PDB file of C-alpha atoms in Angstrom:
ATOM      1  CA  UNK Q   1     -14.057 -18.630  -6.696  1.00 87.00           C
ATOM      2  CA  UNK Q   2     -12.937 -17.321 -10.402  1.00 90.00           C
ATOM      3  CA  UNK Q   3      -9.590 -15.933  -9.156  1.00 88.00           C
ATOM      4  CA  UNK Q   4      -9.398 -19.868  -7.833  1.00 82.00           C
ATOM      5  CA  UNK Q   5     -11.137 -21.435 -11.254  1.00 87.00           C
ATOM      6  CA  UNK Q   6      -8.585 -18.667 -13.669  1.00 86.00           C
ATOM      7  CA  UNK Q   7      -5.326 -20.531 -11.677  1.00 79.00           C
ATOM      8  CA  UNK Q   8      -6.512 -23.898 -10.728  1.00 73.00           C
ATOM      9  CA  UNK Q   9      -8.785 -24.921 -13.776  1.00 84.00           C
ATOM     10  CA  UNK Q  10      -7.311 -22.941 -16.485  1.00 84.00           C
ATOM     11  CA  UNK Q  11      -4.012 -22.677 -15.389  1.00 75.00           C
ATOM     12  CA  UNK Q  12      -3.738 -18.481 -15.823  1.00 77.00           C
ATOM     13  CA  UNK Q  13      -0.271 -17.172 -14.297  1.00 72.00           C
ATOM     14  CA  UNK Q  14      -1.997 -13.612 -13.685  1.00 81.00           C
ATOM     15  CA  UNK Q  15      -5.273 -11.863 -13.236  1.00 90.00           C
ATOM     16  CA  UNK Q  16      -5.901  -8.194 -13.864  1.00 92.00           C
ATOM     17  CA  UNK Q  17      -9.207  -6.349 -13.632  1.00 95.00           C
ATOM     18  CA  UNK Q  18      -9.936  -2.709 -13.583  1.00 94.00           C
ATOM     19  CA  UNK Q  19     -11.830  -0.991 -11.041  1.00 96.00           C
ATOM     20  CA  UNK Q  20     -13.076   2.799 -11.102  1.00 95.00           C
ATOM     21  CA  UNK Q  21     -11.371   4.764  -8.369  1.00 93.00           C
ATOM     22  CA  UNK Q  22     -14.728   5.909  -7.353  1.00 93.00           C
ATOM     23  CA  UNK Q  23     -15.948   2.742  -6.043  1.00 94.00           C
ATOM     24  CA  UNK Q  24     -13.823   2.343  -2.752  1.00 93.00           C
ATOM     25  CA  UNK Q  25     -15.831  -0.866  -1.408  1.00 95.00           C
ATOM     26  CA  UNK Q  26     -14.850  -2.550  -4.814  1.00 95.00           C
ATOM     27  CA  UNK Q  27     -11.383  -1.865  -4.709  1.00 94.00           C
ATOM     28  CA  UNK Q  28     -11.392  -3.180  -1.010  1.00 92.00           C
ATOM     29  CA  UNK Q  29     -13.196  -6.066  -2.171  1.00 92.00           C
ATOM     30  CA  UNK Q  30     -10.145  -6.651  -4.261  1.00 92.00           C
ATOM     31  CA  UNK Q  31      -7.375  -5.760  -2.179  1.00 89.00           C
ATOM     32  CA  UNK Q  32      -9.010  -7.963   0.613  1.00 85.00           C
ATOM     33  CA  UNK Q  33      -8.705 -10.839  -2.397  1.00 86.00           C
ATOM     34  CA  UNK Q  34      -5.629 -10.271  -2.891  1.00 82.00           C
ATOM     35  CA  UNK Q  35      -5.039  -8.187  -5.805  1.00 88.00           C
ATOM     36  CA  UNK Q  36      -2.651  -5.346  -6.074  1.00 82.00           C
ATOM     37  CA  UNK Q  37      -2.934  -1.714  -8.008  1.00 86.00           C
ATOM     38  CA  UNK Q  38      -0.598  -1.654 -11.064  1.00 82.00           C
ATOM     39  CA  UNK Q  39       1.518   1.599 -11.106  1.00 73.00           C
ATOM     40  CA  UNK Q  40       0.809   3.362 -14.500  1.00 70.00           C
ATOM     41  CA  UNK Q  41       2.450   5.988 -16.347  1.00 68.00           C
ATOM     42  CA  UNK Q  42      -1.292   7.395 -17.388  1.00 77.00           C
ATOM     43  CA  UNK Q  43      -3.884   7.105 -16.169  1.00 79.00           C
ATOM     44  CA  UNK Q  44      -6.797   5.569 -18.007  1.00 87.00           C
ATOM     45  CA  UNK Q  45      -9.724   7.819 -17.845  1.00 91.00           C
ATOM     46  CA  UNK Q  46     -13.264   7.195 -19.376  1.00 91.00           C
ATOM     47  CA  UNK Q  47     -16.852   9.330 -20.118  1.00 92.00           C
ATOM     48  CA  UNK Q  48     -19.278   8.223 -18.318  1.00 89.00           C
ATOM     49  CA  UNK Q  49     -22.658   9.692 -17.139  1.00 89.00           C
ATOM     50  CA  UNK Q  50     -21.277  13.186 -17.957  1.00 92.00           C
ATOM     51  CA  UNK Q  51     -18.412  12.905 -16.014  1.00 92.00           C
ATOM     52  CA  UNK Q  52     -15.093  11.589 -16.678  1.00 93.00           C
ATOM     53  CA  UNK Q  53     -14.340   8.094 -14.142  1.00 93.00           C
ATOM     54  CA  UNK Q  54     -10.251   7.493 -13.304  1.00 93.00           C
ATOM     55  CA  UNK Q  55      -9.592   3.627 -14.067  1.00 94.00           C
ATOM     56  CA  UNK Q  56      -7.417   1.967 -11.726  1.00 93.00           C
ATOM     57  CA  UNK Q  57      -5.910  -1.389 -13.143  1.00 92.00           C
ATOM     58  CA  UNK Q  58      -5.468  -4.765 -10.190  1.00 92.00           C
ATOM     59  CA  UNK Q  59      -4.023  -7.370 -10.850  1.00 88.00           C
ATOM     60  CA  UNK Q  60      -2.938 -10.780  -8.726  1.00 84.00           C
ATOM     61  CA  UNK Q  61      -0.296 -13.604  -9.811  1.00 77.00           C
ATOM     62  CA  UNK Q  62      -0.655 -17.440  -9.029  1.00 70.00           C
ATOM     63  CA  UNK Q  63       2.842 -18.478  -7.940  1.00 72.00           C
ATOM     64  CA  UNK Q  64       2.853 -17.531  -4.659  1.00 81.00           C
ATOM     65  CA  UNK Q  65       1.393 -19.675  -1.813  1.00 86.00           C
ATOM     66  CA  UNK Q  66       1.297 -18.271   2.224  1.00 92.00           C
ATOM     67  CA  UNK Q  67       1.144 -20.435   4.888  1.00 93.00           C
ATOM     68  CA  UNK Q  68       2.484 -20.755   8.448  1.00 96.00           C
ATOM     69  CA  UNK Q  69       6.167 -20.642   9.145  1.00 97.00           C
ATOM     70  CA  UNK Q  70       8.150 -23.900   9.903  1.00 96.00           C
ATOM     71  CA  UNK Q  71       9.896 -24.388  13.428  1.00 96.00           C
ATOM     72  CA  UNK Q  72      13.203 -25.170  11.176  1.00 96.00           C
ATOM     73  CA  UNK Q  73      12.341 -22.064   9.119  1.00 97.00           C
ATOM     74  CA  UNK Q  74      12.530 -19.459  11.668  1.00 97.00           C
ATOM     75  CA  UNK Q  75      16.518 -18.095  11.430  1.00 97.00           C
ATOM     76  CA  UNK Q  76      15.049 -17.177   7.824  1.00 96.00           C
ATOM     77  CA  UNK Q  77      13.498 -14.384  10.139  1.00 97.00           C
ATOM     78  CA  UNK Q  78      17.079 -12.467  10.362  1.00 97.00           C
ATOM     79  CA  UNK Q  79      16.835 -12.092   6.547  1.00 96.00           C
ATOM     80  CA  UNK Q  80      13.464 -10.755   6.178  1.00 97.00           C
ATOM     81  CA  UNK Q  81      13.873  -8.778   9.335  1.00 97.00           C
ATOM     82  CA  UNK Q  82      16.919  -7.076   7.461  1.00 96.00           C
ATOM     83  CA  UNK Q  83      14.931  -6.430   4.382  1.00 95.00           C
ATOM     84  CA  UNK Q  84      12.417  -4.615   6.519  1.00 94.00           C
ATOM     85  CA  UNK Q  85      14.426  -2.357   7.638  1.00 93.00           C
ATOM     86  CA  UNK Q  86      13.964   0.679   5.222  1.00 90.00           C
ATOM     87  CA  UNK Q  87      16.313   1.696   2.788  1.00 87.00           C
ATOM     88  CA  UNK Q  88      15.987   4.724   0.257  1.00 82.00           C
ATOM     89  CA  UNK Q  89      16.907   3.491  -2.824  1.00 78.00           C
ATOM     90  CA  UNK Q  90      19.209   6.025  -3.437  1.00 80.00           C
ATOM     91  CA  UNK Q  91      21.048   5.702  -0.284  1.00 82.00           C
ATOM     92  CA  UNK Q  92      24.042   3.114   0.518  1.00 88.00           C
ATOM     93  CA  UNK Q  93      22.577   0.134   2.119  1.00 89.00           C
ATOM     94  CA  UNK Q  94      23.301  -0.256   5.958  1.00 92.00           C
ATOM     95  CA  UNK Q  95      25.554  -2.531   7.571  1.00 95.00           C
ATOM     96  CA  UNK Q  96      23.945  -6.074   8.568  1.00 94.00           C
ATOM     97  CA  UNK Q  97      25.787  -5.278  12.192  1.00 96.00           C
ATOM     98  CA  UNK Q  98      22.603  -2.724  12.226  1.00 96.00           C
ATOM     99  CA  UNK Q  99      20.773  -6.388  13.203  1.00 96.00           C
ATOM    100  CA  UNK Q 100      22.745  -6.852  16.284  1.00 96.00           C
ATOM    101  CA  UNK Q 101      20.904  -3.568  17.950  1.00 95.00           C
ATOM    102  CA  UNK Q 102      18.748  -4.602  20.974  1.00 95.00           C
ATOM    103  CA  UNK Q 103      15.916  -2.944  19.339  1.00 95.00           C
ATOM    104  CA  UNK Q 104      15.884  -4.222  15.832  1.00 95.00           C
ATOM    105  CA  UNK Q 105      17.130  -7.578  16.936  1.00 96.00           C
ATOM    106  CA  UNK Q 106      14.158  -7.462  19.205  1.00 96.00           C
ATOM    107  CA  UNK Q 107      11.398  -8.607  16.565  1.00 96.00           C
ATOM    108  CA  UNK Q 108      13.548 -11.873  16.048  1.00 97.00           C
ATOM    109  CA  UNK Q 109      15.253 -12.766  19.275  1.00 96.00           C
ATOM    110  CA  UNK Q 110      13.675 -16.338  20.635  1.00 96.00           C
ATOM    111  CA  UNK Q 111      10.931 -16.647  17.934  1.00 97.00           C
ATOM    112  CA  UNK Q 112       8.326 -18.513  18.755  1.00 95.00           C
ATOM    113  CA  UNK Q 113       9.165 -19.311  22.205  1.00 95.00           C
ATOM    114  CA  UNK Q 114       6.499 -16.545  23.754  1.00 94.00           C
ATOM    115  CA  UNK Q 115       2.452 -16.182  23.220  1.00 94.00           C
ATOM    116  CA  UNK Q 116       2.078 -13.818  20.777  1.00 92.00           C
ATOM    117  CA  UNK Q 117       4.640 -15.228  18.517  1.00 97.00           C
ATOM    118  CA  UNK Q 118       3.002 -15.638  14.460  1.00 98.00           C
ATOM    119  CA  UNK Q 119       4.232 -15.664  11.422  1.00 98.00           C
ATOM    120  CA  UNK Q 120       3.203 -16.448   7.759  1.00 97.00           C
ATOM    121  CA  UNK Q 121       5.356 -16.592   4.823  1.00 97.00           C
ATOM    122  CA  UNK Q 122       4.803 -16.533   1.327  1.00 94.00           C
ATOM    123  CA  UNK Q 123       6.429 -19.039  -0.803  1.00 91.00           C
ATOM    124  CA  UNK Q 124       7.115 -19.552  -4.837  1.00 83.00           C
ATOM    125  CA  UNK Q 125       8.466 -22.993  -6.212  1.00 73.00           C
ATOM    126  CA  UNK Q 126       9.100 -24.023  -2.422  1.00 81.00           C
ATOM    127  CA  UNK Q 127      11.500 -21.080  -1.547  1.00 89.00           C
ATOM    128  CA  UNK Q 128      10.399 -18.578   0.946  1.00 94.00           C
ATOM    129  CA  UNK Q 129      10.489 -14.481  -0.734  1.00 94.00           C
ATOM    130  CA  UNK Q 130       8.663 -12.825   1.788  1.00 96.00           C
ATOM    131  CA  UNK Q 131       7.295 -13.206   5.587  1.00 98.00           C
ATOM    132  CA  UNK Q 132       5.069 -11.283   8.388  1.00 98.00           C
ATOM    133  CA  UNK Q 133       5.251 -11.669  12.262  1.00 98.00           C
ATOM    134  CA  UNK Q 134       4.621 -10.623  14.964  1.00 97.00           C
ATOM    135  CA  UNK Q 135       5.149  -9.988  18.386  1.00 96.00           C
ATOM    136  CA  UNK Q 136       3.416  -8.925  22.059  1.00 95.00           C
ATOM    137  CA  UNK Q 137       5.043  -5.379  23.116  1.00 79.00           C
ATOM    138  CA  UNK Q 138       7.978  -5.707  20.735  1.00 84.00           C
ATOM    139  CA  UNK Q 139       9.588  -2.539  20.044  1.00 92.00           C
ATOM    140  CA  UNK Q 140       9.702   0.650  17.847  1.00 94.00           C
ATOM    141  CA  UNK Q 141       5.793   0.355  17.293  1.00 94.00           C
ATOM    142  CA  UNK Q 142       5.080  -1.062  21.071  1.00 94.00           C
ATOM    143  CA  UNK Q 143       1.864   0.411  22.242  1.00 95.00           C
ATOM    144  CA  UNK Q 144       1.808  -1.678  25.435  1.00 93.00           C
ATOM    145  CA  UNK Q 145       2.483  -5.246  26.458  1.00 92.00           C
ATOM    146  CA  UNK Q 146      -0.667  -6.591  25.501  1.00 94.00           C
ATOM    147  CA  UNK Q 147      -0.649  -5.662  22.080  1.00 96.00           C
ATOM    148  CA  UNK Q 148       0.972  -7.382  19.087  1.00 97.00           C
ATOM    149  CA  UNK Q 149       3.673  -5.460  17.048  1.00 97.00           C
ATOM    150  CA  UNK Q 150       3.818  -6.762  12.962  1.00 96.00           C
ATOM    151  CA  UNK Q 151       7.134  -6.646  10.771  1.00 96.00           C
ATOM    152  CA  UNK Q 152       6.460  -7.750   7.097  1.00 97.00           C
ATOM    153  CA  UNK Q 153       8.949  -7.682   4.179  1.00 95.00           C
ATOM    154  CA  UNK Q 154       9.928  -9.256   1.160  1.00 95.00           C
ATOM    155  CA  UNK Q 155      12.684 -10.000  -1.300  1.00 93.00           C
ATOM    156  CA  UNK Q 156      13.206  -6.778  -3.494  1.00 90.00           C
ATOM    157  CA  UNK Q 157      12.661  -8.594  -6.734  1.00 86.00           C
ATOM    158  CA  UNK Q 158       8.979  -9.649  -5.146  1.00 87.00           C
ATOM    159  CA  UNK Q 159       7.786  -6.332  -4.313  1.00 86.00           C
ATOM    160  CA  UNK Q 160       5.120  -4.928  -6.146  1.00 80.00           C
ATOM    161  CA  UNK Q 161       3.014  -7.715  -7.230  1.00 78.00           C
ATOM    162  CA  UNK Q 162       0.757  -8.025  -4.459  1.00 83.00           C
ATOM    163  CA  UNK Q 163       2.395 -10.554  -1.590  1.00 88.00           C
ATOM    164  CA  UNK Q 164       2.921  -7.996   0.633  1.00 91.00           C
ATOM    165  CA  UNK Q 165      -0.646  -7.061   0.951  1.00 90.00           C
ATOM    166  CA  UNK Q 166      -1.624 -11.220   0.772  1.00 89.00           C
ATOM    167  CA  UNK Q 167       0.393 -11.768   3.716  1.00 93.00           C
ATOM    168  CA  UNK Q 168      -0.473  -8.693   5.609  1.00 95.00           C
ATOM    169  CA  UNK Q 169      -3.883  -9.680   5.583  1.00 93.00           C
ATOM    170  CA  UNK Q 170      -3.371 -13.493   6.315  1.00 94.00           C
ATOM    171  CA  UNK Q 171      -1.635 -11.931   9.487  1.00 96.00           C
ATOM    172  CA  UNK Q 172      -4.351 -10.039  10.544  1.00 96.00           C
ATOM    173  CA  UNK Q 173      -6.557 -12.974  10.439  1.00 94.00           C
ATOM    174  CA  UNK Q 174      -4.865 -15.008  11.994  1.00 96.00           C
ATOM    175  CA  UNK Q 175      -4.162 -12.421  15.120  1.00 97.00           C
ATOM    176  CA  UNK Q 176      -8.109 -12.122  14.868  1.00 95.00           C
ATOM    177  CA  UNK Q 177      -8.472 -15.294  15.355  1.00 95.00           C
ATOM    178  CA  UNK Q 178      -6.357 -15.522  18.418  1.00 95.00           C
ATOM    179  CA  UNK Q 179      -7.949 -13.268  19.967  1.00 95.00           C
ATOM    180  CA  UNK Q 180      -6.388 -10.251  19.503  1.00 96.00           C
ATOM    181  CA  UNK Q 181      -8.160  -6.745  19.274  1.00 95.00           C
ATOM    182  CA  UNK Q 182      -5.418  -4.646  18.130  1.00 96.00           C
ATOM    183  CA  UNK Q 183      -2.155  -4.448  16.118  1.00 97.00           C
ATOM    184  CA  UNK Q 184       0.157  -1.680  15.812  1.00 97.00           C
ATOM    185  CA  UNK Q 185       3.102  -1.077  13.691  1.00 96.00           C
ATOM    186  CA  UNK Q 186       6.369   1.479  13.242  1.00 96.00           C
ATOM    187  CA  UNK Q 187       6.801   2.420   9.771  1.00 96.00           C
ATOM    188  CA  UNK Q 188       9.272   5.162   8.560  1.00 94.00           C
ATOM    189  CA  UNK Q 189       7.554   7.899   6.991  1.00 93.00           C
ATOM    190  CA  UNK Q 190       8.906   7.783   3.473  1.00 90.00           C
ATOM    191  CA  UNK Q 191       8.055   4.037   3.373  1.00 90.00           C
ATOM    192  CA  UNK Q 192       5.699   3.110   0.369  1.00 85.00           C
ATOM    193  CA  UNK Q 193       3.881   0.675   2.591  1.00 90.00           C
ATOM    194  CA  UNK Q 194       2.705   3.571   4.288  1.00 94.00           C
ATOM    195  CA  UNK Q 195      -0.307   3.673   2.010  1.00 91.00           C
ATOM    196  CA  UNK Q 196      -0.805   0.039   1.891  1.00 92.00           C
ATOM    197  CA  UNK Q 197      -1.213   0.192   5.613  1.00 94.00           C
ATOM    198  CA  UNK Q 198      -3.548   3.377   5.574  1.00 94.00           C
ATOM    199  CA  UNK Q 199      -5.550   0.875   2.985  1.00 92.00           C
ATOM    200  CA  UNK Q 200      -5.752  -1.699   5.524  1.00 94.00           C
ATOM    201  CA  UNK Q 201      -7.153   0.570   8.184  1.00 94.00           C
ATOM    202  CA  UNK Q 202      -4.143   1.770  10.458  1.00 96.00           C
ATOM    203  CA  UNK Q 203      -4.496   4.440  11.861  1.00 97.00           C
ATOM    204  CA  UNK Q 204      -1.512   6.855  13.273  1.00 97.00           C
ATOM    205  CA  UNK Q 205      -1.761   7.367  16.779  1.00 97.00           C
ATOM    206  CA  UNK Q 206       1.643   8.752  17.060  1.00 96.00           C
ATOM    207  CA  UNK Q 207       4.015  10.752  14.804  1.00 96.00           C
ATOM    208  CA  UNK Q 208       7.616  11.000  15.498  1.00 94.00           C
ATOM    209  CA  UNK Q 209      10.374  12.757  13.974  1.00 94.00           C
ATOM    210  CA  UNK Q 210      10.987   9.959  11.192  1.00 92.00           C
ATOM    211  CA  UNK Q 211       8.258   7.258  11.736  1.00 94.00           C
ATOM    212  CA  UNK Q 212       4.802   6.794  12.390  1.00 97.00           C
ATOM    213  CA  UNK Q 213       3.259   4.962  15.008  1.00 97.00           C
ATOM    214  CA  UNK Q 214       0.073   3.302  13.393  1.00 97.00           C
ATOM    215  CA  UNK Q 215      -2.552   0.731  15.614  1.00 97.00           C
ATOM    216  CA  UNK Q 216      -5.202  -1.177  13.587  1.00 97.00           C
ATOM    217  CA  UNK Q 217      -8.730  -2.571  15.338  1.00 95.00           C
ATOM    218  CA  UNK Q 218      -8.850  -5.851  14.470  1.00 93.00           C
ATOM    219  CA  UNK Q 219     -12.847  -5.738  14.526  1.00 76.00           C
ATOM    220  CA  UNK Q 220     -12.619  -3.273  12.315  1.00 53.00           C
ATOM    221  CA  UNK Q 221     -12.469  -3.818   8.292  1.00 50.00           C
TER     222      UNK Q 221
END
């Protein structure tokens, strides 16, 4: 309700708290709310009670809005599905023909003509930056048929501000409230979402040579 009364009432772009790192059901609180951790060069660190308490700085922006995915808006999946494909930064980026391997193009072939078949997106001024989906027995993460598979990505330019972890969770709730126990994901080891999904409460139940295979209990918090 005052992350909704800063944006709504007095019209505040951003909203940044900070939480001490030793208060993990806070900082859930937060993330679940859709705040992200800033990335500091120092780390501000405090006296207190004889001890001396980390500060972790959160923050959330205004502009972007997630919702469910439009029946006209689903090619937009090859372009995210592209984008979540991981790419050092450092490294030359990968040929789109990567897309046309049965296995990658898997997660978008046919969207939402089978059960199983969600996916929000997160939009700012109308465009769409970022989505998540997902799919029953899909691929690299497959666990077995039953079981939903997620991809999520975003624009590069939109990363780091706390989408990602909006529309993870607005994925998750809505597979909860199909029905669905379980989710599982592939994601490659040197990803930076690893942590984010760690945060979330995946678990690895497999590791492979360059990837992990990670299943979340959707009962589960």
């Amino acid at each position: 309700m005052a992350v909704k009364y800063a944006f709504e009432t007095l019209g505040a772009t951003k909203v940044s708290l900070g939480v001490f790192e030793n208060n993990p059901s806070a900082i859930h609180c937060y993330e679940v709310a859709g705040f992200h951790r800033v990335s500091r060069q120092d780390t501000e660190s405090y006296p207190c009670l004889g001890e001396t308490w980390n500060c972790i700085e959160m923050e959330q922006y205004a502009d972007a809005i997630i919702r469910d995915i439009k029946s006209d808006e689903i090619p937009l999946l090859t372009e995210f599905l592209y984008e979540a494909i991981f790419q050092p930064q450092d490294a030359p980026k990968v040929s789109r023909t990567v897309l046309q391997e049965p296995m990658i193009w898997a997660y978008v072939n046919g969207f939402g003509s089978r059960t199983g078949d969600f996916c929000r997106v997160a939009t700012i001024g109308g465009v769409i930056v970022g989505a998540a989906w997902s799919r029953l027995g899909c691929s690299y993460g497959k666990v077995d048929a039953s079981i939903p598979e997620l991809a999520i990505s975003l624009y590069p330019e939109y990363r780091g501000r706390g989408i990602g972890s909006r529309l993870l969770e607005s994925l998750l709730n809505t597979l909860c409230e199909n029905g669905y126990k379980q989710v599982s994901l592939s994601v490659d080891k040197t990803n930076y979402a690893v942590s984010m999904y760690r945060r979330f409460g995946f678990e690895t139940i497999v590791e492979r040579e360059h990837d992990y295979l990670m299943v979340k209990h959707l009962n589960r918090k």
